XYZ file of C-alpha atoms in Angstrom:
728
model
C 11.073 4.745 30.836
C 14.481 3.109 30.585
C 14.669 2.781 34.338
C 11.327 0.939 34.376
C 12.491 -1.505 31.682
C 15.724 -2.086 33.536
C 13.800 -2.703 36.734
C 11.495 -5.241 35.031
C 14.448 -7.038 33.476
C 16.174 -7.262 36.839
C 13.022 -8.616 38.452
C 12.706 -11.237 35.683
C 16.287 -12.390 36.224
C 15.754 -12.608 39.980
C 12.589 -14.687 39.530
C 14.274 -17.130 37.140
C 17.228 -17.582 39.497
C 14.912 -18.316 42.443
C 12.795 -20.737 40.385
C 15.875 -22.603 39.204
C 17.055 -22.922 42.811
C 13.619 -24.218 43.730
C 13.882 -26.920 41.075
C 17.266 -27.982 42.382
C 16.330 -28.133 46.075
C 12.828 -29.589 45.719
C 13.750 -32.888 44.077
C 11.554 -34.853 46.483
C 8.514 -32.616 46.006
C 7.042 -33.313 42.562
C 4.186 -30.852 42.985
C 6.540 -27.950 43.822
C 8.719 -28.776 40.816
C 5.691 -28.831 38.536
C 4.538 -25.435 39.826
C 8.040 -24.004 39.339
C 8.177 -25.318 35.761
C 4.771 -23.839 34.938
C 5.895 -20.472 36.329
C 9.106 -20.574 34.280
C 7.025 -21.291 31.174
C 4.772 -18.327 31.940
C 7.714 -15.931 32.404
C 9.387 -17.044 29.167
C 6.155 -16.557 27.238
C 5.721 -13.008 28.502
C 9.318 -11.843 27.992
C 11.327 -12.760 24.894
C 14.647 -12.142 26.693
C 13.749 -14.541 29.501
C 14.436 -17.626 27.343
C 17.914 -16.379 26.476
C 18.747 -15.590 30.109
C 17.383 -18.937 31.293
C 19.669 -20.671 28.806
C 22.656 -18.587 29.934
C 22.266 -19.522 33.613
C 22.090 -23.243 32.708
C 18.386 -23.653 33.363
C 17.641 -25.131 29.923
C 20.037 -28.039 30.306
C 18.886 -28.658 33.878
C 15.257 -28.952 32.784
C 16.301 -31.318 29.979
C 18.103 -33.587 32.445
C 15.152 -33.328 34.822
C 12.790 -34.586 32.102
C 15.023 -37.606 31.584
C 15.873 -38.492 35.192
C 12.736 -37.643 37.136
C 10.706 -40.553 38.469
C 7.439 -38.644 38.464
C 5.409 -38.588 35.259
C 3.856 -35.191 35.994
C 7.335 -33.615 36.362
C 8.443 -35.147 33.040
C 5.372 -33.806 31.283
C 5.857 -30.312 32.742
C 9.577 -30.341 31.902
C 8.960 -31.383 28.273
C 6.214 -28.797 27.912
C 8.545 -26.083 29.234
C 11.356 -27.160 26.896
C 9.027 -27.070 23.885
C 7.671 -23.625 24.739
C 11.168 -22.149 25.242
C 12.480 -23.695 21.996
C 9.442 -22.414 20.115
C 10.015 -18.904 21.477
C 13.755 -18.637 20.773
C 15.710 -20.111 17.852
C 18.979 -20.270 19.843
C 17.306 -22.446 22.449
C 15.971 -24.628 19.607
C 19.498 -25.120 18.252
C 20.798 -25.900 21.750
C 18.182 -28.607 22.331
C 18.303 -30.096 18.800
C 20.667 -32.978 19.547
C 20.539 -36.669 18.780
C 20.662 -37.396 22.519
C 17.407 -35.578 23.246
C 15.683 -37.084 20.202
C 16.702 -40.582 21.312
C 15.239 -39.925 24.771
C 11.996 -38.710 23.174
C 11.903 -41.796 20.947
C 12.277 -43.951 24.042
C 9.308 -42.182 25.687
C 7.192 -42.880 22.568
C 8.244 -46.527 22.265
C 7.598 -47.570 25.883
C 4.279 -47.930 27.619
C 4.126 -44.336 28.704
C 0.874 -42.536 29.347
C -0.760 -40.610 26.514
C 0.007 -37.183 27.981
C 3.741 -37.925 28.170
C 3.678 -39.126 24.552
C 1.862 -35.947 23.514
C 4.478 -33.780 25.216
C 7.248 -35.792 23.549
C 5.640 -35.360 20.103
C 5.249 -31.642 20.822
C 8.975 -31.236 21.566
C 9.870 -33.130 18.365
C 7.528 -30.869 16.406
C 9.213 -27.728 17.772
C 12.748 -29.017 17.194
C 12.098 -30.070 13.572
C 10.019 -27.068 12.459
C 11.994 -24.847 10.030
C 15.138 -26.796 10.866
C 16.806 -29.003 8.249
C 19.237 -30.355 10.824
C 16.322 -31.505 12.966
C 14.727 -33.246 9.958
C 17.935 -35.163 9.346
C 18.344 -36.146 13.021
C 14.745 -37.367 13.176
C 15.439 -39.763 10.330
C 18.878 -40.880 11.589
C 17.748 -41.559 15.175
C 14.743 -43.606 14.012
C 12.275 -41.150 15.515
C 10.331 -40.837 12.242
C 9.854 -44.626 12.219
C 8.198 -44.497 15.640
C 6.002 -41.601 14.494
C 4.884 -43.614 11.443
C 3.930 -46.532 13.661
C 1.908 -44.232 15.903
C 0.142 -42.851 12.799
C -1.074 -46.358 11.985
C -1.872 -47.684 15.462
C -3.048 -44.866 17.745
C -6.576 -44.882 16.288
C -7.847 -48.288 15.262
C -11.592 -47.744 14.743
C -13.033 -45.768 11.871
C -16.069 -44.747 13.889
C -14.769 -42.073 16.241
C -16.675 -41.115 19.352
C -14.879 -37.960 20.426
C -17.222 -37.549 23.367
C -15.367 -40.449 25.008
C -12.437 -39.081 27.023
C -10.010 -41.906 26.161
C -10.860 -41.738 22.445
C -10.467 -37.970 22.474
C -7.007 -38.209 24.092
C -5.952 -40.803 21.508
C -7.223 -38.554 18.732
C -5.219 -35.608 20.116
C -2.060 -37.727 20.089
C -2.776 -38.900 16.515
C -3.381 -35.318 15.358
C -0.068 -34.215 16.919
C 1.704 -37.063 15.123
C 0.203 -35.905 11.795
C 1.438 -32.370 12.381
C 4.927 -33.606 13.292
C 5.135 -35.757 10.156
C 4.131 -32.710 8.105
C 7.068 -30.652 9.387
C 9.379 -33.624 8.914
C 8.707 -33.737 5.142
C 8.301 -30.046 4.348
C 9.202 -26.509 5.408
C 11.926 -26.923 4.355
C 11.258 -29.689 1.842
C 13.088 -32.925 2.601
C 13.070 -35.481 -0.236
C 14.362 -38.369 1.895
C 11.641 -37.961 4.508
C 9.026 -37.591 1.751
C 10.138 -40.902 0.247
C 9.921 -42.539 3.669
C 6.460 -41.180 4.512
C 4.890 -42.160 1.186
C 4.551 -45.684 2.644
C 1.711 -44.280 4.784
C -0.458 -43.413 1.750
C -2.453 -46.693 1.662
C -3.368 -46.285 5.321
C -4.382 -42.660 4.742
C -6.575 -43.718 1.786
C -8.406 -46.213 3.958
C -9.182 -43.527 6.497
C -10.486 -41.191 3.798
C -12.756 -43.918 2.419
C -14.242 -44.947 5.727
C -14.396 -41.722 7.722
C -15.752 -38.436 6.350
C -15.350 -36.437 9.525
C -13.486 -33.097 9.355
C -11.316 -34.149 12.318
C -9.833 -36.893 10.109
C -9.916 -35.318 6.646
C -8.070 -32.103 7.557
C -4.935 -33.692 9.138
C -4.698 -36.385 6.456
C -5.071 -33.896 3.595
C -2.380 -31.691 5.123
C -0.054 -34.677 5.458
C -0.700 -35.873 1.879
C -0.355 -32.393 0.373
C 2.973 -31.621 2.061
C 4.375 -35.087 1.321
C 3.457 -34.741 -2.386
C 4.667 -31.170 -2.826
C 7.298 -30.718 -5.556
C 8.159 -34.430 -5.649
C 7.217 -36.128 -8.924
C 8.114 -39.631 -7.761
C 5.907 -39.426 -4.676
C 3.053 -37.991 -6.772
C 3.239 -40.924 -9.190
C 3.266 -43.403 -6.312
C 0.237 -41.756 -4.702
C -1.726 -42.030 -7.955
C -0.600 -45.629 -8.451
C -2.097 -46.651 -5.094
C -5.417 -44.986 -5.983
C -4.987 -41.884 -3.887
C -6.251 -39.451 -6.534
C -9.395 -41.542 -7.067
C -10.085 -41.533 -3.352
C -9.640 -37.758 -3.135
C -11.976 -37.297 -6.113
C -14.673 -39.375 -4.472
C -14.341 -37.449 -1.228
C -14.527 -34.144 -3.120
C -17.686 -35.185 -4.971
C -19.341 -36.164 -1.708
C -18.347 -32.948 0.065
C -19.525 -30.791 -2.832
C -22.950 -32.398 -2.747
C -23.109 -31.796 1.014
C -21.940 -28.179 0.675
C -25.407 -27.068 -0.462
C -26.701 -27.909 3.018
C -23.779 -27.200 5.373
C -21.135 -24.510 5.301
C -18.484 -26.734 6.899
C -18.654 -29.137 3.948
C -17.798 -26.306 1.523
C -14.794 -25.302 3.627
C -13.680 -28.920 3.870
C -14.091 -29.365 0.099
C -11.612 -26.521 -0.419
C -9.077 -28.384 1.750
C -9.462 -31.495 -0.409
C -9.197 -29.318 -3.535
C -5.813 -28.012 -2.414
C -4.605 -31.587 -1.920
C -5.793 -32.555 -5.413
C -3.986 -29.564 -6.849
C -0.735 -30.554 -5.105
C -1.062 -33.994 -6.690
C -1.465 -32.831 -10.325
C 0.483 -29.538 -10.263
C 3.706 -31.096 -11.600
C 1.908 -33.761 -13.688
C -0.946 -32.132 -15.671
C -1.502 -35.376 -17.594
C -2.938 -36.930 -14.426
C -5.960 -34.665 -14.909
C -7.497 -37.462 -16.988
C -8.165 -39.302 -13.720
C -10.303 -36.407 -12.510
C -12.375 -36.348 -15.697
C -13.925 -39.704 -14.733
C -15.532 -38.052 -11.714
C -16.389 -34.733 -13.476
C -14.315 -32.832 -10.941
C -14.320 -29.677 -13.085
C -18.089 -29.305 -12.849
C -17.919 -29.879 -9.092
C -15.249 -27.207 -8.715
C -17.310 -24.729 -10.749
C -20.305 -25.380 -8.527
C -18.116 -24.942 -5.458
C -16.751 -21.688 -6.872
C -20.240 -20.175 -6.783
C -20.573 -20.792 -3.057
C -21.090 -17.412 -1.368
C -19.384 -18.337 1.889
C -15.915 -18.756 0.335
C -13.377 -15.954 0.574
C -10.990 -14.805 -2.156
C -8.159 -17.066 -0.969
C -10.341 -20.175 -1.162
C -11.655 -19.177 -4.584
C -8.075 -18.692 -5.744
C -7.266 -22.287 -4.692
C -10.250 -23.569 -6.671
C -9.316 -21.564 -9.793
C -5.712 -22.730 -9.592
C -6.892 -26.337 -9.418
C -9.128 -25.710 -12.437
C -6.112 -24.372 -14.300
C -4.050 -27.481 -13.581
C -7.004 -29.736 -14.464
C -7.483 -28.105 -17.872
C -3.812 -27.557 -18.657
C -3.289 -30.778 -20.599
C -6.648 -32.579 -20.538
C -9.149 -32.003 -23.326
C -11.936 -33.816 -21.477
C -11.715 -31.363 -18.596
C -11.721 -28.466 -21.076
C -14.971 -29.748 -22.597
C -16.392 -30.151 -19.121
C -15.441 -26.564 -18.245
C -17.083 -25.197 -21.397
C -20.303 -27.211 -21.046
C -20.787 -26.036 -17.472
C -20.423 -22.319 -18.339
C -16.959 -22.096 -16.834
C -15.709 -19.536 -19.340
C -18.252 -16.837 -18.370
C -17.303 -17.400 -14.727
C -13.629 -16.805 -15.514
C -14.477 -13.666 -17.491
C -16.628 -12.418 -14.625
C -13.742 -12.973 -12.220
C -11.450 -10.948 -14.484
C -13.846 -8.034 -14.809
C -15.238 -7.822 -11.280
C -12.500 -9.030 -8.942
C -9.829 -6.633 -7.663
C -7.632 -9.473 -6.386
C -4.501 -9.745 -8.544
C -3.868 -13.409 -7.720
C -7.461 -14.296 -8.545
C -7.158 -12.544 -11.906
C -3.955 -14.416 -12.700
C -5.599 -17.742 -11.900
C -8.585 -16.896 -14.131
C -6.218 -15.893 -16.937
C -4.410 -19.220 -16.516
C -7.677 -21.106 -17.006
C -8.607 -19.033 -20.064
C -5.217 -19.674 -21.664
C -5.773 -23.399 -21.268
C -9.166 -23.146 -22.960
C -7.897 -21.607 -26.199
C -7.826 -24.999 -27.867
C -11.418 -25.881 -27.056
C -12.494 -22.387 -28.130
C -10.848 -22.878 -31.516
C -12.523 -26.233 -31.994
C -15.950 -24.851 -31.230
C -15.338 -22.015 -33.679
C -14.891 -24.419 -36.597
C -17.603 -26.499 -38.206
C -17.763 -30.234 -37.702
C -16.827 -30.930 -41.320
C -13.641 -28.877 -41.355
C -12.063 -30.434 -38.249
C -11.165 -34.142 -38.086
C -13.091 -35.115 -34.948
C -13.602 -38.701 -33.941
C -17.089 -40.055 -33.249
C -17.061 -39.265 -29.525
C -15.945 -35.681 -30.056
C -18.537 -35.202 -32.794
C -21.295 -36.449 -30.525
C -20.089 -34.143 -27.753
C -20.143 -31.134 -30.051
C -23.635 -32.024 -31.283
C -24.873 -32.239 -27.702
C -23.345 -28.834 -27.004
C -25.072 -27.293 -30.022
C -28.413 -28.764 -28.972
C -28.117 -27.469 -25.407
C -27.039 -23.971 -26.383
C -29.930 -21.966 -27.852
C -27.899 -19.097 -29.232
C -24.651 -19.941 -31.004
C -23.718 -16.294 -31.423
C -23.521 -15.970 -27.647
C -20.768 -18.608 -27.602
C -18.919 -16.744 -30.320
C -19.169 -13.565 -28.328
C -17.871 -15.258 -25.184
C -14.954 -16.853 -26.997
C -13.955 -13.581 -28.631
C -14.244 -11.742 -25.350
C -11.999 -14.326 -23.683
C -9.275 -13.864 -26.264
C -9.711 -10.128 -26.087
C -9.239 -10.104 -22.315
C -6.176 -12.340 -22.459
C -4.394 -10.215 -25.042
C -5.392 -7.028 -23.250
C -3.711 -8.193 -20.036
C -0.518 -9.070 -21.906
C -0.090 -5.682 -23.560
C -1.476 -3.561 -20.716
C 1.892 -2.022 -19.904
C 2.756 -0.823 -23.450
C -0.665 0.193 -24.751
C -0.670 3.724 -23.322
C 2.715 4.631 -24.787
C 1.813 3.274 -28.247
C -1.460 5.211 -28.254
C 0.332 8.426 -27.310
C 2.838 8.030 -30.167
C 0.103 7.244 -32.706
C -1.936 10.214 -31.518
C 1.035 12.568 -31.892
C 1.752 11.301 -35.420
C -1.887 11.760 -36.428
C -1.980 15.260 -34.941
C 1.185 16.369 -36.741
C -0.016 15.059 -40.086
C -3.416 16.662 -39.504
C -1.782 20.036 -38.703
C 0.189 19.961 -41.947
C -2.925 19.120 -43.959
C -4.899 21.904 -42.280
C -2.195 24.500 -42.929
C -2.051 23.600 -46.623
C -5.826 23.715 -46.806
C -6.002 27.186 -45.284
C -3.374 28.537 -47.675
C -5.350 27.336 -50.679
C -8.586 28.633 -49.189
C -7.184 32.106 -48.532
C -5.649 32.443 -52.002
C -8.706 31.158 -53.809
C -11.039 33.313 -51.762
C -9.184 36.498 -52.841
C -8.617 35.528 -56.504
C -11.708 33.527 -57.329
C -14.566 34.319 -55.016
C -17.101 33.036 -57.535
C -15.754 29.456 -57.307
C -16.276 28.987 -53.575
C -18.612 26.046 -53.953
C -16.174 24.180 -56.211
C -13.399 24.815 -53.760
C -15.560 23.472 -50.928
C -16.025 20.224 -52.779
C -12.319 19.900 -53.600
C -11.273 20.518 -49.994
C -13.844 18.052 -48.806
C -12.270 15.461 -51.065
C -8.874 16.366 -49.634
C -10.105 15.729 -46.113
C -11.743 12.494 -47.236
C -8.513 11.404 -48.909
C -6.567 12.218 -45.750
C -8.978 10.301 -43.587
C -8.897 7.237 -45.792
C -5.122 7.257 -46.381
C -3.791 8.749 -43.140
C -5.946 7.328 -40.368
C -7.412 4.141 -41.874
C -4.289 2.924 -43.665
C -3.523 0.331 -40.976
C -7.052 -0.978 -40.839
C -7.305 -1.319 -44.647
C -3.908 -2.955 -44.934
C -4.618 -5.482 -42.209
C -8.034 -6.131 -43.714
C -6.482 -6.999 -47.090
C -3.908 -9.190 -45.421
C -6.539 -11.089 -43.503
C -8.797 -11.843 -46.453
C -6.515 -14.578 -47.765
C -6.007 -16.743 -44.627
C -9.529 -16.133 -43.324
C -10.883 -19.450 -44.539
C -8.144 -21.575 -43.020
C -7.415 -19.500 -39.908
C -9.321 -19.428 -36.658
C -12.383 -17.149 -36.991
C -12.103 -16.227 -33.337
C -8.584 -14.868 -33.773
C -9.571 -13.133 -37.018
C -12.506 -11.374 -35.447
C -10.427 -10.409 -32.460
C -7.728 -8.815 -34.638
C -10.301 -6.830 -36.596
C -11.905 -5.652 -33.407
C -8.527 -4.397 -32.214
C -7.973 -2.524 -35.493
C -11.384 -0.892 -35.415
C -10.851 0.002 -31.789
C -7.583 1.790 -32.611
C -9.285 3.407 -35.627
C -12.022 4.811 -33.451
C -9.497 6.246 -30.990
C -7.420 7.834 -33.788
C -10.471 9.425 -35.393
C -11.718 10.842 -32.117
C -8.294 12.305 -31.229
C -7.832 13.809 -34.703
C -11.309 15.349 -34.706
C -10.570 16.866 -31.313
C -7.317 18.389 -32.536
C -9.087 19.616 -35.665
C -11.473 21.579 -33.467
C -8.507 23.006 -31.525
C -6.773 24.171 -34.712
C -9.873 26.055 -35.769
C -9.648 28.156 -32.603
C -5.972 28.988 -33.243
C -6.641 30.067 -36.862
C -9.510 32.461 -36.175
C -7.874 35.418 -37.953
C -7.644 33.490 -41.253
C -11.090 31.914 -41.375
C -13.374 33.074 -44.120
C -17.081 32.621 -44.388
C -16.691 29.465 -46.457
C -14.731 27.720 -43.649
C -17.942 26.614 -41.983
C -18.686 24.419 -44.951
C -15.184 23.016 -44.985
C -15.356 21.718 -41.444
C -18.708 20.079 -41.864
C -17.512 17.511 -44.382
C -14.925 15.498 -42.386
C -17.488 14.610 -39.707
C -19.943 13.250 -42.273
C -17.164 11.456 -44.098
C -16.042 9.722 -40.878
C -19.583 8.560 -40.240
C -19.953 7.289 -43.788
C -16.725 5.356 -43.498
C -18.005 3.593 -40.407
C -21.292 2.772 -42.107
C -19.587 1.479 -45.248
C -18.110 -1.500 -43.359
C -19.664 -4.681 -44.717
C -22.312 -6.244 -42.552
C -20.853 -9.682 -43.134
C -17.513 -8.607 -41.668
C -16.623 -10.498 -38.447
C -16.240 -7.097 -36.770
C -20.026 -6.916 -36.363
C -20.007 -10.120 -34.308
C -18.098 -8.467 -31.464
C -19.027 -4.817 -31.955
C -20.649 -4.599 -28.532
C -17.370 -5.613 -26.887
C -15.464 -2.969 -28.826
C -18.032 -0.312 -27.929
C -17.581 -1.124 -24.260
C -13.804 -0.872 -24.556
C -14.056 2.467 -26.435
C -16.405 3.908 -23.834
C -14.106 2.783 -21.012
C -11.100 4.304 -22.822
C -12.834 7.626 -23.414
C -14.035 7.680 -19.805
C -10.497 7.611 -18.388
C -9.342 10.974 -16.975
C -5.913 10.703 -18.596
C -7.404 10.414 -22.089
C -9.854 13.278 -21.637
C -7.171 15.513 -20.196
C -4.852 14.722 -23.084
C -7.507 15.601 -25.670
C -8.933 18.673 -23.920
C -5.968 20.588 -22.491
C -2.652 21.650 -23.977
C 0.497 23.284 -22.655
C 0.660 27.095 -23.011
C 4.320 26.913 -23.978
C 3.451 24.654 -26.928
C 0.537 26.626 -28.378
C 1.618 30.275 -27.748
C 3.633 30.462 -30.955
C 2.104 33.690 -32.313
C 3.107 35.837 -29.332
C 6.396 37.659 -29.032
C 8.134 35.653 -26.348
C 11.357 36.339 -24.465
C 13.107 34.957 -21.391
C 10.893 36.978 -19.020
C 7.333 36.558 -20.270
C 7.925 32.948 -21.376
C 8.825 31.952 -17.801
C 5.702 33.673 -16.471
C 3.611 31.967 -19.154
C 4.893 28.528 -18.176
C 4.394 29.135 -14.438
C 0.799 30.234 -14.986
C -0.106 27.164 -17.089
C -1.747 24.338 -15.075
C -1.360 21.795 -17.933
C 2.372 21.743 -18.674
C 3.814 19.141 -20.982
C 6.734 17.002 -19.819
C 9.356 19.071 -21.680
C 8.239 22.461 -20.324
C 7.669 21.021 -16.859
C 11.353 19.989 -16.770
C 12.354 23.490 -17.943
C 10.318 25.177 -15.174
C 11.713 22.845 -12.506
C 15.289 23.458 -13.690
C 14.753 27.236 -13.649
C 13.294 27.179 -10.131
C 16.115 24.985 -8.915
C 18.725 27.338 -10.422
C 17.127 30.392 -8.797
C 17.028 28.728 -5.400
C 20.732 27.842 -5.670
C 21.532 31.455 -6.514
C 19.658 32.668 -3.452
C 21.646 30.326 -1.232
C 24.956 31.438 -2.693
C 24.133 35.150 -2.255
C 23.600 34.793 1.490
C 26.728 34.830 3.655
C 26.819 35.297 7.445
C 23.126 36.285 7.298
C 24.067 39.383 5.252
C 22.689 39.849 1.754
C 25.591 40.734 -0.517
C 23.569 42.017 -3.462
C 24.734 45.102 -5.388
C 23.107 48.176 -3.792
C 20.468 50.077 -5.727
C 22.452 53.340 -5.426
C 25.465 51.718 -7.032
C 23.241 50.390 -9.829
C 21.729 53.851 -10.358
C 25.194 55.406 -10.534
C 26.346 52.875 -13.067
C 23.274 53.576 -15.184
C 23.956 57.312 -15.033
C 27.532 56.789 -16.194
C 26.318 55.396 -19.502
C 25.184 57.564 -22.379
C 21.878 57.088 -24.208
C 23.854 55.474 -27.024
C 25.114 52.892 -24.493
C 28.739 54.129 -24.746
C 30.443 53.877 -21.343
C 32.378 56.905 -20.042
C 35.619 56.473 -18.187
C 35.353 57.244 -14.490
C 37.273 60.126 -12.949
C 40.209 58.826 -10.928
C 40.023 59.599 -7.215
C 42.942 58.780 -4.969
C 42.354 57.087 -1.629
C 42.651 59.438 1.295
C 44.374 58.482 4.516
C 40.993 58.166 6.233
C 39.746 55.794 3.553
C 42.845 53.632 3.979
C 42.166 53.430 7.716
C 38.536 52.573 7.007
C 39.700 49.809 4.675
C 42.071 48.187 7.208
C 39.508 48.412 10.020
C 36.839 46.889 7.824
C 39.074 43.959 6.872
C 39.824 43.298 10.533
C 36.140 43.245 11.439
C 34.518 41.717 8.361
C 37.235 39.951 6.433
C 37.240 40.163 2.647
C 33.546 41.095 2.345
C 34.084 44.242 0.268
C 30.411 45.092 -0.166
C 29.884 45.130 3.595
C 32.998 47.261 4.134
C 31.903 49.679 1.392
C 28.595 50.414 3.103
C 29.899 50.290 6.675
C 32.319 53.278 6.276
C 31.896 56.704 4.582
C 34.028 56.197 1.466
C 33.980 58.750 -1.347
C 31.105 58.742 -3.791
C 31.752 56.438 -6.748
C 33.792 53.859 -4.890
C 33.120 50.197 -5.777
C 33.824 46.983 -3.988
C 36.377 46.106 -6.675
C 38.227 49.351 -5.913
C 38.528 48.376 -2.270
C 39.806 44.938 -3.157
C 42.436 46.262 -5.567
C 43.551 48.941 -3.084
C 43.904 46.437 -0.254
C 45.920 44.059 -2.430
C 48.308 46.861 -3.393
C 48.648 47.995 0.208
C 49.445 44.502 1.462
C 52.070 44.003 -1.252
C 53.884 47.252 -0.345
C 56.260 46.502 2.605
C 56.123 50.040 3.999
C 52.342 50.155 3.984
C 52.131 46.745 5.536
C 54.510 47.768 8.332
C 52.589 50.976 8.997
C 49.314 49.139 9.062
């Protein structure tokens, strides 16, 4: 494979060398030079290393000089086209060609009476040199090239009625389109404030084209040029609005939106204009008042419902809606009257696109103010006459006022839910654990009283049932509903002056948490009954019937006039979605065996087996099991040396067990001296196996009762004795 790549690379280098020689020795043959340049372009496009090699052998500079010195127009065009393609393919070639000398030559081609094709190739080379190159943007301005491009932008096309079927008109349009693209890279990517300030002088001419020509071939390049020139430049944005540019864009957008119901291309083109409008007001939200004169918000909402638009185009529309409604009350009214809030809620609930959800949330945040106004009566809020008339018209058009309340509350609910989405699960887990612990304590006390009273006073079982029922009711009301009652008392005072939408939303959140706490506590209550089976008497059935009825009565005792009833359907949906999640059901249904097996006699052996057999381990016991497994695996690795298992033999273990008495009092071993044969065995074993005493012990026939420690001690004594060491 490497040989094939090396062979191809060598062939490429040979071809480029021959083509460069052809260019040098065919100066009188323009056709041959053109063919050689086209072939060089083809090779450089197919192989990324060809451009680098062509620059190294001097071919890039030769082609640049050829474009300047050749007398034939076709050779100049081919040379410029080849230079642009090589610079576009390789950034090092771009840096080599990006000089003031080459830009001055290109400016000269554009200024003189050259043919249109040569001008197009010159604009193409400028485009490649300036793209993603701040140095090129600066050189374009310093050499005066951007001035020539601005003049071409004004003069290449003179008639508003374009007939692209005409060949000459089509060539002029292609040159004008290339000039627009080059001006775009001159002002942005990277952003260049000086070039943006220079190009803003072209805005009046661009506005005239937008007014008089509604063709996509004109609108797309001009909108791209305006959007990139306006981007992140407040001064240029203010100048564009001062010359009436935002009004012109609004008129074009209204016209395209009306045409979008008939043609798909008009909807796509309307999105392009929408992006340009958004670039104009993104840094100046106060300019949204200009758009309210043309009811742009309603047009954008209608455009948002177009089925042919993808998620990216819908995101652009929603982002523009957010900037329109950010600091303009008129646009907020317009959004509400045209059912924009339900559309944003639908986007939040149905769309899986994260950017689309963020844009919808942005719009809903902006509409908090209008939602608060609609929640108050006309007499309590100091509206002027126009606002009062607008609110009256809204109330006449809307048949069901409660539907608006529901929508507003749902909007606020969705916004707050997104903000606390990351911390909600942890808070619920902590609350659930607190409720479970308090419930366990109450249940244990209850069972103690029940057991004692059942033995001492069996005749008073019914009275005891009633008292324990009251205990459960007291626990429910004080333990679980304490937060809801406290917040309810706190909210009674500011309810008249505060926003009813916020008040209802807060109560819905409290009742939602109350419902979750009650369901989790009832579930744990049922679990505790299974663990206490040995202590349950016949009267326990009556005891466990009361808390369920009490919980139901508490829910029914809520006043009907409470704002909670206005958004109860929303809360029910949220509760059902919460209970439907697998994490919640698993948490309520299953428990860790290590946590609940408290009545068994556990030790280090059966507890480990119990944890390994449990499929629903808690985090604490899961860490314990993993640590134990990891420790055992490390022990196994340490006990293996040279592929020999150095575990204590079973016979040795049996002998050590026999040496102990039933009372676990160890007997002293009988001393046995090492024989001469055993000493020889010991030295031979050390030579063969090193200091692996277990292996030596079982490789030679030592006396019965010998241990590896005995061999080690004997060898150490033998090596210390000079006579033994010499004899060995």
